[in-house]
CSV table of C-alpha atoms and ligand atoms in Angstrom, one decimal:
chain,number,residue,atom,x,y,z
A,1,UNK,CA,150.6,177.7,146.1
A,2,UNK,CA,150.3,176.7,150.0
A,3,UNK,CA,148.8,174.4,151.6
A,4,UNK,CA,145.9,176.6,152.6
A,5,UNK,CA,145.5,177.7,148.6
A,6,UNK,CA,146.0,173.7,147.8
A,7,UNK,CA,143.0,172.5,149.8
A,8,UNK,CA,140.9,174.9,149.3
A,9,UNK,CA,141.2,174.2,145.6
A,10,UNK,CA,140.8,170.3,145.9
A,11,UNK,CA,137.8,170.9,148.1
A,12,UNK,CA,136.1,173.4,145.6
A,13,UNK,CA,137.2,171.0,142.5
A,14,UNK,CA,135.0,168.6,144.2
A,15,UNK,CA,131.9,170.6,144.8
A,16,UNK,CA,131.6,170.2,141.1
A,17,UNK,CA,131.1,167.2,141.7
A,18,UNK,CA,127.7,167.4,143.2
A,19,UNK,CA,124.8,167.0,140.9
A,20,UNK,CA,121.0,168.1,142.0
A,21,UNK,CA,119.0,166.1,144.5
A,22,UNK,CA,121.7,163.6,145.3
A,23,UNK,CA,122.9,162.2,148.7
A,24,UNK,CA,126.4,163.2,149.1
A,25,UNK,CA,128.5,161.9,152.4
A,26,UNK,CA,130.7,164.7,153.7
A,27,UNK,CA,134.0,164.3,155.2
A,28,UNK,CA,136.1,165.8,157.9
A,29,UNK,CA,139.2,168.1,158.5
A,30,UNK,CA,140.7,170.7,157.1
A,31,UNK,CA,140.5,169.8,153.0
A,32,UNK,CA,137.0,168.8,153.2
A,33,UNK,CA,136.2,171.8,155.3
A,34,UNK,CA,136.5,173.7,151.6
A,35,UNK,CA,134.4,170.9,150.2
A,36,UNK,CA,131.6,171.7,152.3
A,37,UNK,CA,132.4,175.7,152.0
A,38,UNK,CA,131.7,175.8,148.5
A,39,UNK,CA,128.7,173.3,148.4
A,40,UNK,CA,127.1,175.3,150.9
A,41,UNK,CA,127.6,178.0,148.5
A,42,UNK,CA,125.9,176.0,145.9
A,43,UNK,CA,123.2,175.5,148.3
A,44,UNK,CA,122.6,179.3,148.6
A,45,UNK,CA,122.2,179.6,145.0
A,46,UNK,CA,119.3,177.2,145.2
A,47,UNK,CA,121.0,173.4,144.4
A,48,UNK,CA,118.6,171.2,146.2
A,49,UNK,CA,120.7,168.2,148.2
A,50,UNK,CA,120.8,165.8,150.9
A,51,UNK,CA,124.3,165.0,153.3
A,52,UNK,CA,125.1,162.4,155.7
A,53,UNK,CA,127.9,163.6,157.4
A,54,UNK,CA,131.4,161.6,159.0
A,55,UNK,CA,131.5,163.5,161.7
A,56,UNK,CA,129.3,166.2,164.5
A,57,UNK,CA,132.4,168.7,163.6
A,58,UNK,CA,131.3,168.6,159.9
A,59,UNK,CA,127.4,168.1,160.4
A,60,UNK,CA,127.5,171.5,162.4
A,61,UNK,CA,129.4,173.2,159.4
A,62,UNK,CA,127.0,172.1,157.0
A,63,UNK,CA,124.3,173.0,159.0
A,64,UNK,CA,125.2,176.4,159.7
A,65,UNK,CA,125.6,176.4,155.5
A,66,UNK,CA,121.3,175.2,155.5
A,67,UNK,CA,122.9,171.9,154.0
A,68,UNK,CA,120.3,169.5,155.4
A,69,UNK,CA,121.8,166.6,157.2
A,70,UNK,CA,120.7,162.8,157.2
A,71,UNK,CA,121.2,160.3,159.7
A,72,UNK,CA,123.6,157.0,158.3
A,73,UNK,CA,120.9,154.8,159.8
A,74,UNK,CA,118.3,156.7,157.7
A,75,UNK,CA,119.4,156.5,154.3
A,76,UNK,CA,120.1,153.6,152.0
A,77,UNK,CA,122.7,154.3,149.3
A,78,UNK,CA,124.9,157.1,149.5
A,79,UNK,CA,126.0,158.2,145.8
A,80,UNK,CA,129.1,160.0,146.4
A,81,UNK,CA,131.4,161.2,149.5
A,82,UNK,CA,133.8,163.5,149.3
A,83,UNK,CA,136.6,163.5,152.2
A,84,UNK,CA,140.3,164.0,152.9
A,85,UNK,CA,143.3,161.8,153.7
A,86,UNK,CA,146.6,161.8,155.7
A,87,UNK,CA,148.1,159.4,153.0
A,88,UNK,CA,147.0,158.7,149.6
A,89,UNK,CA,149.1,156.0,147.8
A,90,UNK,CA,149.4,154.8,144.0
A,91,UNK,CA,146.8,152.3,143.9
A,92,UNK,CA,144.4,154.9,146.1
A,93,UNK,CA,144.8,153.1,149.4
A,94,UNK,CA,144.9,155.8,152.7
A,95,UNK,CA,145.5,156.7,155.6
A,96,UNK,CA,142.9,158.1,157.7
A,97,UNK,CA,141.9,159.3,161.1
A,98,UNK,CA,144.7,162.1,162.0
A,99,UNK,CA,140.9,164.4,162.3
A,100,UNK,CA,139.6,161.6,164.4
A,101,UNK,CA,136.5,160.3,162.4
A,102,UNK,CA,137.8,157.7,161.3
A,103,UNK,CA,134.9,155.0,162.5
A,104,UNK,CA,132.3,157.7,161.3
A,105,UNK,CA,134.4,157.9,157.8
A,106,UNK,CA,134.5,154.4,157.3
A,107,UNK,CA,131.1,154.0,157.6
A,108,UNK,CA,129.8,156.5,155.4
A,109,UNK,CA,132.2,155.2,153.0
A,110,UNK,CA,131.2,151.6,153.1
A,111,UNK,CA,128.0,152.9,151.9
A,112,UNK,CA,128.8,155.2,149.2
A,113,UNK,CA,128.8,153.9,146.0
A,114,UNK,CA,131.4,156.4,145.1
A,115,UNK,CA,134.2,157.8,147.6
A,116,UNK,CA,136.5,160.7,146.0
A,117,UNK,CA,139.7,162.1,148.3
A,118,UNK,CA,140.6,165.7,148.4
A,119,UNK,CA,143.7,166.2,149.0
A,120,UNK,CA,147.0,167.8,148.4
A,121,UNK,CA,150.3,166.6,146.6
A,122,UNK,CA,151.8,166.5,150.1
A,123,UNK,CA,149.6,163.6,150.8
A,124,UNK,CA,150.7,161.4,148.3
A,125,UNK,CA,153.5,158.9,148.8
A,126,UNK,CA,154.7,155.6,147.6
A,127,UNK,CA,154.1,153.5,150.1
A,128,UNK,CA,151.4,154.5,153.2
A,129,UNK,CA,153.3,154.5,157.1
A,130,UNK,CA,155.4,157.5,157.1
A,131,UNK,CA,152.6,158.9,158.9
A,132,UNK,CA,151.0,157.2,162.2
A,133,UNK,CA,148.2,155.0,161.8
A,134,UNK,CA,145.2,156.0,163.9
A,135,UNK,CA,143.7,153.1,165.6
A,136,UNK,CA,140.1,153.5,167.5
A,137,UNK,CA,139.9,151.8,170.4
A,138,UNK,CA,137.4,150.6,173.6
A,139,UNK,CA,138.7,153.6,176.7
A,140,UNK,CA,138.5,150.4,179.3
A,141,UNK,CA,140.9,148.4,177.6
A,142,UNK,CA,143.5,150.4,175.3
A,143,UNK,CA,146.8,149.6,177.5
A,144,UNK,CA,146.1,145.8,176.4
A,145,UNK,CA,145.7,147.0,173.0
A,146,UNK,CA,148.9,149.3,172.9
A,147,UNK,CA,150.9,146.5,174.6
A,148,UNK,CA,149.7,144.1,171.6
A,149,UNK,CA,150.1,146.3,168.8
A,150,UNK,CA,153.8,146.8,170.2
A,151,UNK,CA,154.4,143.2,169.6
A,152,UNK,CA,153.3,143.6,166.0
A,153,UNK,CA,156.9,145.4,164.6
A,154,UNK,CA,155.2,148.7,165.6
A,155,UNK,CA,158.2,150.8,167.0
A,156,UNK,CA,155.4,153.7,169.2
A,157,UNK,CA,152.2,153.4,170.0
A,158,UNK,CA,150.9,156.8,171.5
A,159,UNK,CA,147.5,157.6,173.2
A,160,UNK,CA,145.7,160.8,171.2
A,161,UNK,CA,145.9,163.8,173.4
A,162,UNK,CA,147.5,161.6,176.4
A,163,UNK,CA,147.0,162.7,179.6
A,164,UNK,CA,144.2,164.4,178.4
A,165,UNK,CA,142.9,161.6,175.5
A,166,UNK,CA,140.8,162.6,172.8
A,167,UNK,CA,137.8,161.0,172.7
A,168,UNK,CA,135.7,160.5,169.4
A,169,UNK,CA,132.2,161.1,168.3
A,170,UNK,CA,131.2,157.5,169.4
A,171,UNK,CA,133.0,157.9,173.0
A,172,UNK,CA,136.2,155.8,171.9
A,173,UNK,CA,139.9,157.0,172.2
A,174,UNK,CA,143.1,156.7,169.2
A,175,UNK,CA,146.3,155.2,169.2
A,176,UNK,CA,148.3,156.5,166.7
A,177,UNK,CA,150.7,153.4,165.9
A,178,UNK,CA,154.0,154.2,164.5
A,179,UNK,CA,154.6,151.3,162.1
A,180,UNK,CA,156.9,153.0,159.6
A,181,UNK,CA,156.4,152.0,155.8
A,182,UNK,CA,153.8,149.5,155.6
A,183,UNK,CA,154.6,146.4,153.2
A,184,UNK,CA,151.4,144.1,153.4
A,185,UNK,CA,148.1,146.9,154.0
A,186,UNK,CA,145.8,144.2,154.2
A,187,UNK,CA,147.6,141.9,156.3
A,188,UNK,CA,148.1,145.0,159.3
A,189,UNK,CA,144.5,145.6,159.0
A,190,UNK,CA,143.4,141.9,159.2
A,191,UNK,CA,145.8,141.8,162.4
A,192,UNK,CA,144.9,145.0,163.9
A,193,UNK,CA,140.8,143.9,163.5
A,194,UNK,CA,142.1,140.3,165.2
A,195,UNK,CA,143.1,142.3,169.1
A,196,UNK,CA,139.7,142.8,171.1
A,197,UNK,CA,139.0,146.4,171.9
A,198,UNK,CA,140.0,147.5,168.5
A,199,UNK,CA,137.0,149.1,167.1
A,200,UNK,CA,138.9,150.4,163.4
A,201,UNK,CA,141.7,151.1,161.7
A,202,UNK,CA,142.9,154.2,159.7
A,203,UNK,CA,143.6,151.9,156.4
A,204,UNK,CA,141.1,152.5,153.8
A,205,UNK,CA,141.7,149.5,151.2
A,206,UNK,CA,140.1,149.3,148.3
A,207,UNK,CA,137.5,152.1,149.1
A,208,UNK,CA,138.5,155.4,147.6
A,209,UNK,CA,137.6,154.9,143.6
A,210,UNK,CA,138.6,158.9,142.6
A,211,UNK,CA,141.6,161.1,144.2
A,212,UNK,CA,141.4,165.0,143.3
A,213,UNK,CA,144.6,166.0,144.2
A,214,UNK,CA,145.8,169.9,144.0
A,215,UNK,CA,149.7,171.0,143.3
A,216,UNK,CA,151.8,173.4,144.0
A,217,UNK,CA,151.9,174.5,140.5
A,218,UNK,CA,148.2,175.3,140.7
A,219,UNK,CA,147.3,172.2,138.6
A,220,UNK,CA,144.8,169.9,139.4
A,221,UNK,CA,145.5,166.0,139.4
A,222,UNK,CA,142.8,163.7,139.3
A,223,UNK,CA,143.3,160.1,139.9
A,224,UNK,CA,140.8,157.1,139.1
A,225,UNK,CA,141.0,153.3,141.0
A,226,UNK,CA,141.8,150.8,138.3
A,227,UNK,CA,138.4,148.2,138.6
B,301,MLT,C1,141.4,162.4,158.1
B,301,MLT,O1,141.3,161.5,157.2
B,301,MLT,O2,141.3,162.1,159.3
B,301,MLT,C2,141.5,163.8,157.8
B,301,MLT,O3,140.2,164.1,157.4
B,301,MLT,C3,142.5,164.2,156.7
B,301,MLT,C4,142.4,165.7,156.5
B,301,MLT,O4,142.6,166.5,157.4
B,301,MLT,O5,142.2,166.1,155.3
């Protein structure tokens, strides 16, 4: 299978998921794209549901699919969100952001009582850092935030989209921080929250509790958070 064939099949795995009348949190890029293919598929054959979405990329998809979109502010509980990941390791801590939703993502999954990750096996690795950590940051002040996150044993620290930066849904910009592996997840994030003008980080501890995870074999792996 490729990686096309791999996400589309962790993204419709998860549409099972979805159960009548419930509140579902929808994720963004390109595996939970498929996610929100085949709910909206669902939706045309009459399942009745309700979606807060992670970012105005994916609330326009779902839209376009008559998925009817809540605001965060609006709803209490949210009882399942499906999204992807740039890293998923053992114990189910990510990696986020490389879409640039991260802030959004967090959010939504803050509230979700469940959050499961689509993904394929190329995602998955021992130990999360091979890939850059997005970090979301105030516009007015990110040179003071590079220069301090390059004290902090990061090797690269480059501005998304520099010259032209990316900007996010809330008006913010990303450094992607090149820490290589990452011993103490935690301890980063902790660090990271401590330098004003950091708004979030792409480390998602202790908040996905379900990985679907799609091989090259064509098998399915599902994998559930130890409580
Ligand atoms: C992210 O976490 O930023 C992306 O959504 C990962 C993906 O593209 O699946």
């Amino acid at each position: 299978m490729d990686a096309l064939t791999m996400k589309k099949a962790a993204g419709e795995f998860a549409a099972r998921y979805v159960e009548p009348h419930m509140l579902i949190g929808i994720g963004t890029g390109s595996t939970a794209y498929w996610f929100i293919q085949a709910l909206g598929e669902r939706v045309k054959q009459g399942l009745q549901i309700q979606a807060v979405a992670t970012s105005k990329e994916s609330a326009q998809q779902a839209s376009a699919l008559q998925i009817p979109i809540l605001e965060l502010n609006d709803v209490d509980e949210i009882m399942l969100t499906v999204d992807g990941a740039d890293e998923v390791d053992p114990q189910l801590q990510l990696i986020k952001g490389g879409g640039g939703a991260l802030l959004q993502e967090k959010m939504v999954a803050a509230a979700s009582r469940r959050l499961v990750i689509v993904a394929d096996e190329r995602k998955q690795v021992q130990q999360l850092g091979a890939f850059p950590l997005p970090v979301e940051v105030i516009p007015a002040g990110w040179k003071h935030v590079r220069r301090r996150i390059l004290e902090m044993n990061c090797s690269r620290v480059e501005l998304r989209g520099y010259p032209q930066p990316f900007v996010t849904d809330h008006g913010h910009y990303i450094l992607d921080c090149y820490f290589g592996q990452i011993e103490d997840a935690h301890a980063l994030n902790i660090s990271l929250h401590q330098i004003p003008g950091v708004v979030e980080t792409g480390l998602f501890l202790n908040l996905a509790t379900e990985a679907i995870i799609a091989r090259a074999d064509g098998s399915i792996q599902i994998i559930r958070r130890e409580s």
